[in-house]
XYZ file of C-alpha atoms in Angstrom:
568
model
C 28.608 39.633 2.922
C 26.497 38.143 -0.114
C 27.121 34.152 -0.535
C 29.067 33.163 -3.664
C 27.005 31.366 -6.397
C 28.574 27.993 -5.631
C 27.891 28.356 -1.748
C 24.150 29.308 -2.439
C 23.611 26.272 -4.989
C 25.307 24.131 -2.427
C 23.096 25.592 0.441
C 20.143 25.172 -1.401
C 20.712 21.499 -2.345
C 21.632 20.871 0.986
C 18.018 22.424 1.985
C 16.052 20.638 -0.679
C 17.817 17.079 0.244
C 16.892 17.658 4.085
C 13.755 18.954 3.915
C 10.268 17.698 4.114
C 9.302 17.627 0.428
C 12.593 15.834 -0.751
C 11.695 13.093 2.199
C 7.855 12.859 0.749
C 9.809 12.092 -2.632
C 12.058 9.606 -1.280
C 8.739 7.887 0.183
C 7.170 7.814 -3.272
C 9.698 5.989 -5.048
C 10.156 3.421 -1.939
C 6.428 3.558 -2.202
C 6.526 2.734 -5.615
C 8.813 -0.433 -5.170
C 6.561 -1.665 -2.520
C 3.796 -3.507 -5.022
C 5.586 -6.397 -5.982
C 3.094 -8.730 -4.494
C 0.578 -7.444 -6.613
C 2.297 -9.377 -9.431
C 2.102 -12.301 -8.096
C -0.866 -13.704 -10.933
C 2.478 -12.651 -13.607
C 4.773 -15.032 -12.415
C 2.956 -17.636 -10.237
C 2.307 -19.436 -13.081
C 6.022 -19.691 -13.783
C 6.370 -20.979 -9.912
C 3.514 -23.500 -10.995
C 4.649 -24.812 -13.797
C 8.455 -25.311 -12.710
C 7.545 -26.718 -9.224
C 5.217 -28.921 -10.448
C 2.464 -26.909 -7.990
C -1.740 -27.780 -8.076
C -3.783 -24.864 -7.395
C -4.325 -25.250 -3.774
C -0.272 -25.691 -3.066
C -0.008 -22.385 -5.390
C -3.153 -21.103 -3.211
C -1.614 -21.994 -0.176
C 1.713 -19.825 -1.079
C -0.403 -17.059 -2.155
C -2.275 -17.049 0.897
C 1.785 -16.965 2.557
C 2.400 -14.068 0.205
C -0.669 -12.295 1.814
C 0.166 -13.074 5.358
C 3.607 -11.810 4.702
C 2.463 -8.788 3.357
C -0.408 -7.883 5.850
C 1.050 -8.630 9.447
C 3.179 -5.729 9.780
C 3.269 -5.949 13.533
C 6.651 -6.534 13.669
C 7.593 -3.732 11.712
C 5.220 -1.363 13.476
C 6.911 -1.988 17.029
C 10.158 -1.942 15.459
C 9.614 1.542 14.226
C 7.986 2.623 18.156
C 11.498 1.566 19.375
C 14.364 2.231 16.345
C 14.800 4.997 13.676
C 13.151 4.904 10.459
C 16.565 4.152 8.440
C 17.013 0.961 10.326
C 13.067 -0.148 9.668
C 13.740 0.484 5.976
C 17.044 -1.178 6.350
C 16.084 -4.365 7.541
C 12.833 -4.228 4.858
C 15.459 -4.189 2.137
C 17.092 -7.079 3.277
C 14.119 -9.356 3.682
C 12.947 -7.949 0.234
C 16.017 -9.452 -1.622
C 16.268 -12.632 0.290
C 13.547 -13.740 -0.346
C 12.787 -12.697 -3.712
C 16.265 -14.103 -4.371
C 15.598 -17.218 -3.050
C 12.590 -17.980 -5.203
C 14.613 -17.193 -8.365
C 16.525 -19.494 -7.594
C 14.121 -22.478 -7.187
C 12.311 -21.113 -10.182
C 15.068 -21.074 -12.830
C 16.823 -24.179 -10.946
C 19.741 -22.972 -9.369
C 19.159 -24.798 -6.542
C 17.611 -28.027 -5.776
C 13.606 -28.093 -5.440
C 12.828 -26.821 -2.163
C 9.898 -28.144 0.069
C 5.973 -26.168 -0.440
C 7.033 -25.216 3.287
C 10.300 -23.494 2.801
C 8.793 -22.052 -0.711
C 6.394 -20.673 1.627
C 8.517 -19.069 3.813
C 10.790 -17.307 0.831
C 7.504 -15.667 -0.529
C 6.498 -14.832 3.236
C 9.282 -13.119 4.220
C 10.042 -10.918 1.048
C 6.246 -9.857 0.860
C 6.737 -8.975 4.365
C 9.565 -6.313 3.316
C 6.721 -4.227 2.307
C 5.385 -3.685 5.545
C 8.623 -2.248 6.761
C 8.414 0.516 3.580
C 5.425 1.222 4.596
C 5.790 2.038 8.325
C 9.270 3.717 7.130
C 7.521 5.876 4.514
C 3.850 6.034 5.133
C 3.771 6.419 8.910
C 6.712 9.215 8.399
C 4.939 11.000 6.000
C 1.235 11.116 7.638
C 3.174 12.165 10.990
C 4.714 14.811 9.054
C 1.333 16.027 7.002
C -1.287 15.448 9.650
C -3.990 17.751 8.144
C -3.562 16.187 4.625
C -3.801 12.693 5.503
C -6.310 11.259 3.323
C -4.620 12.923 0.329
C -0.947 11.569 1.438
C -1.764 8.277 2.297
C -3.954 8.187 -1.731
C -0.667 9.147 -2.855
C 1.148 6.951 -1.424
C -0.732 4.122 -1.750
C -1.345 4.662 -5.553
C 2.158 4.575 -6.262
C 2.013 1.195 -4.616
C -0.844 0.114 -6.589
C 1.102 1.379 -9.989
C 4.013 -0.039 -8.905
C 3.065 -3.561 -10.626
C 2.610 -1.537 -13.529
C 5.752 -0.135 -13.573
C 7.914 -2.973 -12.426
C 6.047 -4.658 -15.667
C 7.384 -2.348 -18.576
C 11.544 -2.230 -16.138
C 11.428 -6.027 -16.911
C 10.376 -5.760 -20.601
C 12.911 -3.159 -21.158
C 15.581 -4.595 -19.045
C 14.784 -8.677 -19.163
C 12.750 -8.710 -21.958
C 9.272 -11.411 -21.805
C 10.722 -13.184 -19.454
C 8.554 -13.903 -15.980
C 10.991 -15.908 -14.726
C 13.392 -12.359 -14.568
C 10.796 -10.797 -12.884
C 11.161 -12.310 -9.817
C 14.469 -11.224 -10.394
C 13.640 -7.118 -10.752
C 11.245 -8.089 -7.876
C 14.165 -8.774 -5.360
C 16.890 -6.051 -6.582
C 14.895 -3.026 -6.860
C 12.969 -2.546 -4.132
C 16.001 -3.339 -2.067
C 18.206 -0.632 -3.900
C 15.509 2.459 -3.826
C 15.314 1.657 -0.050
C 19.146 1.610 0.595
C 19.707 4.703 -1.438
C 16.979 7.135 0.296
C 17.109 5.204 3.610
C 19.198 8.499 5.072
C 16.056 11.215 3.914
C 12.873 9.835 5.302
C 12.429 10.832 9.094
C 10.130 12.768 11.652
C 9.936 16.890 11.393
C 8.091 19.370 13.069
C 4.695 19.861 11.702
C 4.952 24.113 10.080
C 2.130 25.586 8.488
C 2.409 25.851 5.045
C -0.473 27.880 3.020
C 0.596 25.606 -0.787
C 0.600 22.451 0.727
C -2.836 21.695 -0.886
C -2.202 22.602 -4.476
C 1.735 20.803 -4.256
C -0.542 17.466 -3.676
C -2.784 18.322 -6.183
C 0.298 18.457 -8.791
C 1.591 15.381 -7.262
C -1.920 14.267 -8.241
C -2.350 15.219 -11.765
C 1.386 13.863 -12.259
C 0.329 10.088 -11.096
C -2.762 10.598 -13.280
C -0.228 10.592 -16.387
C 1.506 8.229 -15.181
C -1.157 5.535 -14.403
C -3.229 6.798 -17.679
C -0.023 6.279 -19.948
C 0.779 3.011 -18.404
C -2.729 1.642 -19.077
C -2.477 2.777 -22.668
C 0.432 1.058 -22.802
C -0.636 -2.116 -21.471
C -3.250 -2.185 -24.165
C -1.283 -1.852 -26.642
C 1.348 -4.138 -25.734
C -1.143 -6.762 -25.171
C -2.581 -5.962 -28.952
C 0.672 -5.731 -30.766
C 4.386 -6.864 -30.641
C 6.639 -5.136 -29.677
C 10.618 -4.505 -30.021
C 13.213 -3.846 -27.280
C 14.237 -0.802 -28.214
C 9.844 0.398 -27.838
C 9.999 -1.815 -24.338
C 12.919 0.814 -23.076
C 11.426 3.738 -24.489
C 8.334 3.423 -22.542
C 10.259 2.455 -19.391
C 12.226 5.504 -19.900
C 9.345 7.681 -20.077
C 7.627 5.724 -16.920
C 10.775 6.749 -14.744
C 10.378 10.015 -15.872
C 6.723 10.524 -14.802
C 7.977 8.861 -12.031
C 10.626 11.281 -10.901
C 8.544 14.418 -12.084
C 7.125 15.349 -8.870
C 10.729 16.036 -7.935
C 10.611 19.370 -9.880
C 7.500 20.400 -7.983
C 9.237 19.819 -4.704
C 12.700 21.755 -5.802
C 10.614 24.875 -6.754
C 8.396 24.402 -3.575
C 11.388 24.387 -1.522
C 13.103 27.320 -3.637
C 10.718 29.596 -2.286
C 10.593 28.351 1.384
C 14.856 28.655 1.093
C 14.310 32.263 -0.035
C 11.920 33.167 2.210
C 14.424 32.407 4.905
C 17.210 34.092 3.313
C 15.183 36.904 3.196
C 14.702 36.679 7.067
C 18.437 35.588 7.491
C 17.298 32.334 8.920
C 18.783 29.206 8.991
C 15.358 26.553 9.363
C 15.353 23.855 11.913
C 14.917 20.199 10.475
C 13.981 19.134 14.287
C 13.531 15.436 14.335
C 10.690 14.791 17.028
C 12.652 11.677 18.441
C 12.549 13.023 22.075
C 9.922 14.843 23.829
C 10.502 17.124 27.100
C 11.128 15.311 29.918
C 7.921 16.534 31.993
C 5.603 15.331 28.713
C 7.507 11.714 28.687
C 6.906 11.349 32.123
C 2.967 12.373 31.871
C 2.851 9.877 28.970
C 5.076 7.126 30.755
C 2.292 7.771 33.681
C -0.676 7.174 30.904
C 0.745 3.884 29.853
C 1.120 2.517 33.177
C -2.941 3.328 33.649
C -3.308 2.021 30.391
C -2.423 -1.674 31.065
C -5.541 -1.761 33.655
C -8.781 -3.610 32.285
C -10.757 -0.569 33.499
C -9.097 1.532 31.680
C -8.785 -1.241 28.340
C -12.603 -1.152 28.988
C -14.185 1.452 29.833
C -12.159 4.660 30.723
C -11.068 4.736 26.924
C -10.648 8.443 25.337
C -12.559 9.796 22.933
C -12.789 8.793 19.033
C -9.513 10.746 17.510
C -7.710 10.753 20.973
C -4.478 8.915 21.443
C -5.420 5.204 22.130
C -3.326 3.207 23.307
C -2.295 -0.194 21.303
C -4.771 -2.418 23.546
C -7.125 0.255 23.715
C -7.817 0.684 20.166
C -7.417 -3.214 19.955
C -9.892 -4.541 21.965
C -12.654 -1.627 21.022
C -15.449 -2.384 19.422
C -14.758 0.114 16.594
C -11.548 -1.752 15.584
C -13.489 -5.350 15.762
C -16.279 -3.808 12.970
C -13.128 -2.692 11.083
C -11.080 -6.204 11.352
C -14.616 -8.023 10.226
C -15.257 -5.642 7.063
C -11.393 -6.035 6.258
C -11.572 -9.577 6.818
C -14.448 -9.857 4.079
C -13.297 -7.061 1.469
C -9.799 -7.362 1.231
C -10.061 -10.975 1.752
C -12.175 -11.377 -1.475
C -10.260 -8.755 -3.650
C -6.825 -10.474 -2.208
C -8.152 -13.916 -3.490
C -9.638 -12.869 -6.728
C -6.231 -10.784 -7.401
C -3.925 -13.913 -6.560
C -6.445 -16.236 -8.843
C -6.325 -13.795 -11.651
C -4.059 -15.305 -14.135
C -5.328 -19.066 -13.301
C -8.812 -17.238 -13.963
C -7.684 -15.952 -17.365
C -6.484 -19.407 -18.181
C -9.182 -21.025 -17.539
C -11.252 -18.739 -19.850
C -9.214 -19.384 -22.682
C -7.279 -15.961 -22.661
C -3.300 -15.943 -24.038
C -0.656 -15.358 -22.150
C -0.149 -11.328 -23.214
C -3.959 -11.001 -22.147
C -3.565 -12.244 -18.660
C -0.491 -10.351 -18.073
C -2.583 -6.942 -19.347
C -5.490 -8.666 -16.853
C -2.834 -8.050 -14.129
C -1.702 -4.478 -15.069
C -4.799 -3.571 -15.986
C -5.712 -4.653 -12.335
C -2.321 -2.667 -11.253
C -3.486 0.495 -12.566
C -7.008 0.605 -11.591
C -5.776 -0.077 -8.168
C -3.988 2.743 -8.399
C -7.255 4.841 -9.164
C -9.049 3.705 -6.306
C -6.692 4.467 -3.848
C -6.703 8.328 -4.937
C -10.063 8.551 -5.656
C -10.701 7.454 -1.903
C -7.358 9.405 -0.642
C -8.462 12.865 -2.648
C -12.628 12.435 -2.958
C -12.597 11.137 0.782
C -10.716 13.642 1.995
C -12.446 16.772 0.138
C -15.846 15.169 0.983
C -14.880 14.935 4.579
C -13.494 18.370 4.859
C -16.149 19.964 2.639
C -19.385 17.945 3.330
C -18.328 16.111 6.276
C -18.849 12.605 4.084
C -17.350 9.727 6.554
C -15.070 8.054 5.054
C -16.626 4.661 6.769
C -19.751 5.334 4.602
C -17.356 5.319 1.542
C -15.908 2.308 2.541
C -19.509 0.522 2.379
C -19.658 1.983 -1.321
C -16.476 0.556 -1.752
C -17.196 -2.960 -0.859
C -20.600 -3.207 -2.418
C -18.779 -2.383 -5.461
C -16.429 -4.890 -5.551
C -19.305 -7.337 -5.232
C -20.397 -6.403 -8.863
C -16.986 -7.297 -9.800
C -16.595 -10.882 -8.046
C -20.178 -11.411 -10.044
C -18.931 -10.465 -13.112
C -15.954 -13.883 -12.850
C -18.750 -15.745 -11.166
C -20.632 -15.204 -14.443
C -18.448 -14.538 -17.073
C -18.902 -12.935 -20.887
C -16.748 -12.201 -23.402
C -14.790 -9.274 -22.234
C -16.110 -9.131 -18.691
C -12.360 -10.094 -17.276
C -11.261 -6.975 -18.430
C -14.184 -4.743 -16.166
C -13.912 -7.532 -13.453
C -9.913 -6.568 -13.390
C -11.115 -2.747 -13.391
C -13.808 -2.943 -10.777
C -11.647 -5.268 -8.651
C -8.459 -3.410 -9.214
C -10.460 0.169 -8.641
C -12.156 -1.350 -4.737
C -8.931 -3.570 -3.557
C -7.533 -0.059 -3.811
C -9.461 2.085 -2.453
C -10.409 0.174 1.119
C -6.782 0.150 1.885
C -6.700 4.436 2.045
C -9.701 3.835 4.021
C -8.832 1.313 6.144
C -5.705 3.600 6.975
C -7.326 6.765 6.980
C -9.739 5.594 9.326
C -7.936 4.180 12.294
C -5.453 7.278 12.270
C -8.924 9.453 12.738
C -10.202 6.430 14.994
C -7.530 6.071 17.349
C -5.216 8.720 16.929
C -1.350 9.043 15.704
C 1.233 8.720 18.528
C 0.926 4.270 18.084
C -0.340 4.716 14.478
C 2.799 2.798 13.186
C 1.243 -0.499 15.284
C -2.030 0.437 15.093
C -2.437 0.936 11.407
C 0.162 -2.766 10.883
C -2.606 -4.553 13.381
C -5.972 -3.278 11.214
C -4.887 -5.182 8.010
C -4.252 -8.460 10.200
C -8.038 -9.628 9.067
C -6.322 -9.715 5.505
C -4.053 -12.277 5.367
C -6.788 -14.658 7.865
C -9.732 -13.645 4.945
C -7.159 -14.467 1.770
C -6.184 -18.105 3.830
C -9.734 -19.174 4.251
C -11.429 -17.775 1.263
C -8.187 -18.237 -1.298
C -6.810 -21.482 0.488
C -9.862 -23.317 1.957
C -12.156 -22.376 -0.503
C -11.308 -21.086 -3.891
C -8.194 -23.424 -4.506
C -10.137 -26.430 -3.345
C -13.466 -25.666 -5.662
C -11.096 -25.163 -8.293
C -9.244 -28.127 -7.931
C -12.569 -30.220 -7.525
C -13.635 -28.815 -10.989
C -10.204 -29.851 -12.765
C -10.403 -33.212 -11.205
C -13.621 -33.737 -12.609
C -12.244 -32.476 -16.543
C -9.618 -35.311 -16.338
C -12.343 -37.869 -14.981
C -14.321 -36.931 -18.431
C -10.769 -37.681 -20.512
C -10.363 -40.681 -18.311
C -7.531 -39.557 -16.457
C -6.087 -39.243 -12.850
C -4.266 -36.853 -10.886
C -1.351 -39.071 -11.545
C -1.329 -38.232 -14.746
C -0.571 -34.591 -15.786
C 1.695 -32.548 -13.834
C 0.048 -29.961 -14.007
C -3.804 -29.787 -12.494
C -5.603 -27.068 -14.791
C -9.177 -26.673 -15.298
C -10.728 -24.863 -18.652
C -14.053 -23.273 -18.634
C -16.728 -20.882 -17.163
C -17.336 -22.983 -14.277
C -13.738 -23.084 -12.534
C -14.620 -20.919 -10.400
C -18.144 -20.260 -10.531
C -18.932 -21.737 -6.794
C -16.077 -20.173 -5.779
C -17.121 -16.595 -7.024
C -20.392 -16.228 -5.579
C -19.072 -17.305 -2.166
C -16.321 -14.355 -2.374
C -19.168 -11.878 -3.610
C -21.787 -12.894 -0.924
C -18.746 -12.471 1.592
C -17.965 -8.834 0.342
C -21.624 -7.777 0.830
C -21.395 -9.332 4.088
C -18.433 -6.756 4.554
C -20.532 -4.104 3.368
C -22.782 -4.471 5.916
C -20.469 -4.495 9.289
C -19.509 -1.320 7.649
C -22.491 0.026 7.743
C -22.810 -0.424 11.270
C -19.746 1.517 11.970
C -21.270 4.185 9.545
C -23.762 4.757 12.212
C -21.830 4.482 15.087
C -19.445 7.044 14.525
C -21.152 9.421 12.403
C -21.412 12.124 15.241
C -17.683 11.949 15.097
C -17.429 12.779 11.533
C -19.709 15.971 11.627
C -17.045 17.733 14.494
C -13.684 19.299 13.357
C -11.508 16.088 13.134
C -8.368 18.421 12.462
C -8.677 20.850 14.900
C -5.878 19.737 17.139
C -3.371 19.299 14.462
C -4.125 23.091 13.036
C -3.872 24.059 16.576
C -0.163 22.470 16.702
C 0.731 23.546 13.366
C 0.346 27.398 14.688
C 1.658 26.750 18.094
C 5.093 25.670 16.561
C 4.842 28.574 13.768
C 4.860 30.857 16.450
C 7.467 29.130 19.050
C 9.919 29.660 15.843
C 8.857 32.815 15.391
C 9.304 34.353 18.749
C 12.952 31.901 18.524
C 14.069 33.976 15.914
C 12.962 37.665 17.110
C 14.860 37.255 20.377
């Protein structure tokens, strides 16, 4: 008996909402929230000025942003013990705490809180982004193992736009206010997460011959998106402009945003027909329980696991299932912490120091803040170009993607020179370069130790490699840039004959604030560039072999479990 029009619409959006493209969607738009640390050089000059901050004590909470957003341990072993909707859950409500909290100090709602406490806020709402990310990155690798390098680009570049796009919500809902943005910062995030916290989960991996192009779609509709918020940005920063242009161009943002929804609806129109065609009804199988006899071969492997020999030497093979102190303690994973350490160390510090590094050159106010998108957007770039180009060069030529990563950080060096020794303009291709190789190593970086050390504890493994982060930004932001800089300013007010005790506000004007400073962060990144090298050579026998062999394998074996399922 044929289904009623109603029944079939319901059906279908019952399909769609369950299925594994509406879940990738949900993961964009959390993904897409998940960037607000990357605005950090917008308002911390708000949290300087109202605080009363020098640059070290802003240095020092930047460096607590960056720890908060790179040690994602906790959220990783949360996620090997607890369902995704509870990691996002909890993510939420550390974003808006402590977003919340430093709105408060900021616009004075509460009394001036200590540097330490001010510390913690920023801490623990830049830490929120860690949980979004195991909750939606982790899910959606698990769930498109063979496209990896292209879904975790994706991902990740919404992420890097999402500065970008959080900019024009707050013109169009706040207006040129920083001060709000903290505000936007703590509300939004938290809302997209509670509203799609029920969608993202765990399928069974199917085989699915479109999969490629869908990406490529999802692709050239983030390209539009990132290319019309940079025009954007440039014009904004050119001309003024009204309220009513501010919403227009956040309404058209959203809607770039929420395009790729169309291209999952029709992709899912054809699976649901397909299977009405077959008169079947599609299993959304979460994988949150394996057979018994697996779990107890796998229960068996731990307990070996936890023996130095086995730490040591009896490891398995590069793109076997490590286990967490396994991939740890390798040698492999030490390379990587040392070449993350020293690239996103430098591009975290230059990125925090942006807007004090605009200031000091004399820029205004709506040039720093199109510094920072500008930054936003080209971040955005890199991580697709190294998601999408390190991916097809992989599958293609068999390019490692460690050998891109060494491209990668030598670039980045051209772009820490180019502050080091400024010229007019050369901010806004030092915010491009930067922007374009901050982005791209973190794709890498997660790319890598998935193909490394395998998926079953990628949620911990992949939280553990971007530990060398937040230790890089502390000792080259904190301990190095922030003091050089202050040392500089010091010596401005000696030349008017004044003390520290007599501005508020320590600021330093000129090309060499942070000239020292700039050539230490470069010479580190090259530094980087060479420890990648070294794990260039020693894995590049494991980049020639079939690195997706197992997954294809798995991908047919459950095509055809279903298959003989539904003939019996």
């Amino acid at each position: 008996m044929p289904m009623s029009k109603s029944h079939e619409i319901l059906q279908f959006t019952n399909h769609v909402v369950q299925g594994r493209w509406f879940s990738l969607f949900a993961s964009f738009l959390i993904m897409a929230g998940a960037g607000a640390t990357y605005l950090f050089g917008t308002y911390s000059k708000e949290i300087k000025s109202s605080l009363g901050y020098d640059q070290t004590t802003l240095n020092l909470l930047g460096f607590f942003k960056d720890l908060g957003a790179n040690v994602g341990v906790l959220s990783g072993l949360l996620a090997e013990v607890s369902p995704t909707w509870f990691v996002l859950l909890v993510g939420a409500a550390m974003n808006f705490t402590g977003y919340f909290m430093i709105w408060f100090s900021v616009v004075g709602k509460i009394s001036k809180p200590t540097v330490w406490l001010m510390c913690m806020y920023i801490c623990l709402g830049a830490n929120s982004q860690n949980f979004a990310n195991t909750g939606a990155l982790v899910t959606s690798v698990r769930n498109f193992p063979e496209s990896r390098g292209n879904m975790i680009g994706l991902l990740k570049g919404f992420t890097g736009l999402s500065g970008a796009i959080m900019t024009q919500l707050y013109l169009a809902v706040y207006g040129n206010d920083a001060k709000s943005l903290i505000l936007l910062i703590a509300w939004l995030p938290a809302a997209i997460s509670v509203i799609f916290v029920y969608t993202i989960r765990e399928m069974r991996v199917v085989k699915q011959p479109n999969q490629l192009n869908v990406f490529y779609y999802c692709l050239a509709i983030a390209i539009v998106l990132a290319l019309f918020l940079m025009v954007m940005t440039l014009v904004e920063g050119a001309i003024v402009f009204s309220h009513g242009a501010y919403v227009g161009t956040a309404t058209v943002a959203c809607v770039l945003l929420f395009l790729p929804l169309l291209v999952f609806v029709r992709e899912e129109l054809g699976v649901f027909r397909r299977k009405n065609v077959a008169n079947i009804d599609p299993p959304r199988v979460t994988i949150e329980h394996p057979p018994p006899v697996v779990q107890e071969k796998e229960d068996a492997n731990n307990l070996r696991c936890f023996s130095l020999n086995d730490i040591f030497l009896n490891k398995p093979a590069r793109g076997e299932d490590y286990s967490i102190l396994q991939a740890l303690l390798s040698t492999d994973m030490l390379i990587l912490f040392v070449a993350t350490f020293c690239g996103l160390g430098t591009s975290l510090t230059a990125v925090d120091n942006l807007g004090q590094i605009g200031e000091s050159l004399g820029y205004p106010t709506t040039t720093i803040k199109s510094f920072v998108s500008l930054l936003s957007i080209w971040n955005f770039f890199g991580r697709i170009f190294s998601g999408f180009v390190s991916e097809a060069l992989l599958v293609k030529y068999k390019f490692p993607r460690t050998l891109m990563m060494t491209l990668v950080l030598l670039l980045s060096c051209i772009g820490l020179l180019l502050i080091a020794f400024p010229f007019n303009g050369s901010v806004y291709i030092a915010s491009i370069i930067i922007g374009f190789s901050f982005g791209a190593q973190l794709p890498l970086l997660f790319s890598i130790i998935s193909e490394l050390f395998g998926l079953k504890y990628y949620s911990t493994l992949f939280n553990c490699g971007q530990l060398a982060s937040p230790l890089g930004s502390y000792i080259l932001n904190v301990k190095v840039t922030g003091p050089l800089y202050d040392r500089e300013a010091l010596k401005d007010l000696a030349k008017k004959g004044l003390t520290r005790l007599s501005v508020k506000e320590l600021t330093c004007i000129g090309s060499q604030c942070y000239r020292q400073a700039f050539l230490i962060l470069a010479s580190v990144a090259f530094f980087g560039a060479l420890a990648s090298l070294v794990l260039v050579a020693r894995t590049r026998n494991f980049y020639k072999g079939d690195i997706y062999k197992k997954f294809r394998e798995q991908a047919e074996a459950t095509e055809a479990e279903m298959a003989a399922t539904n003939n019996k």
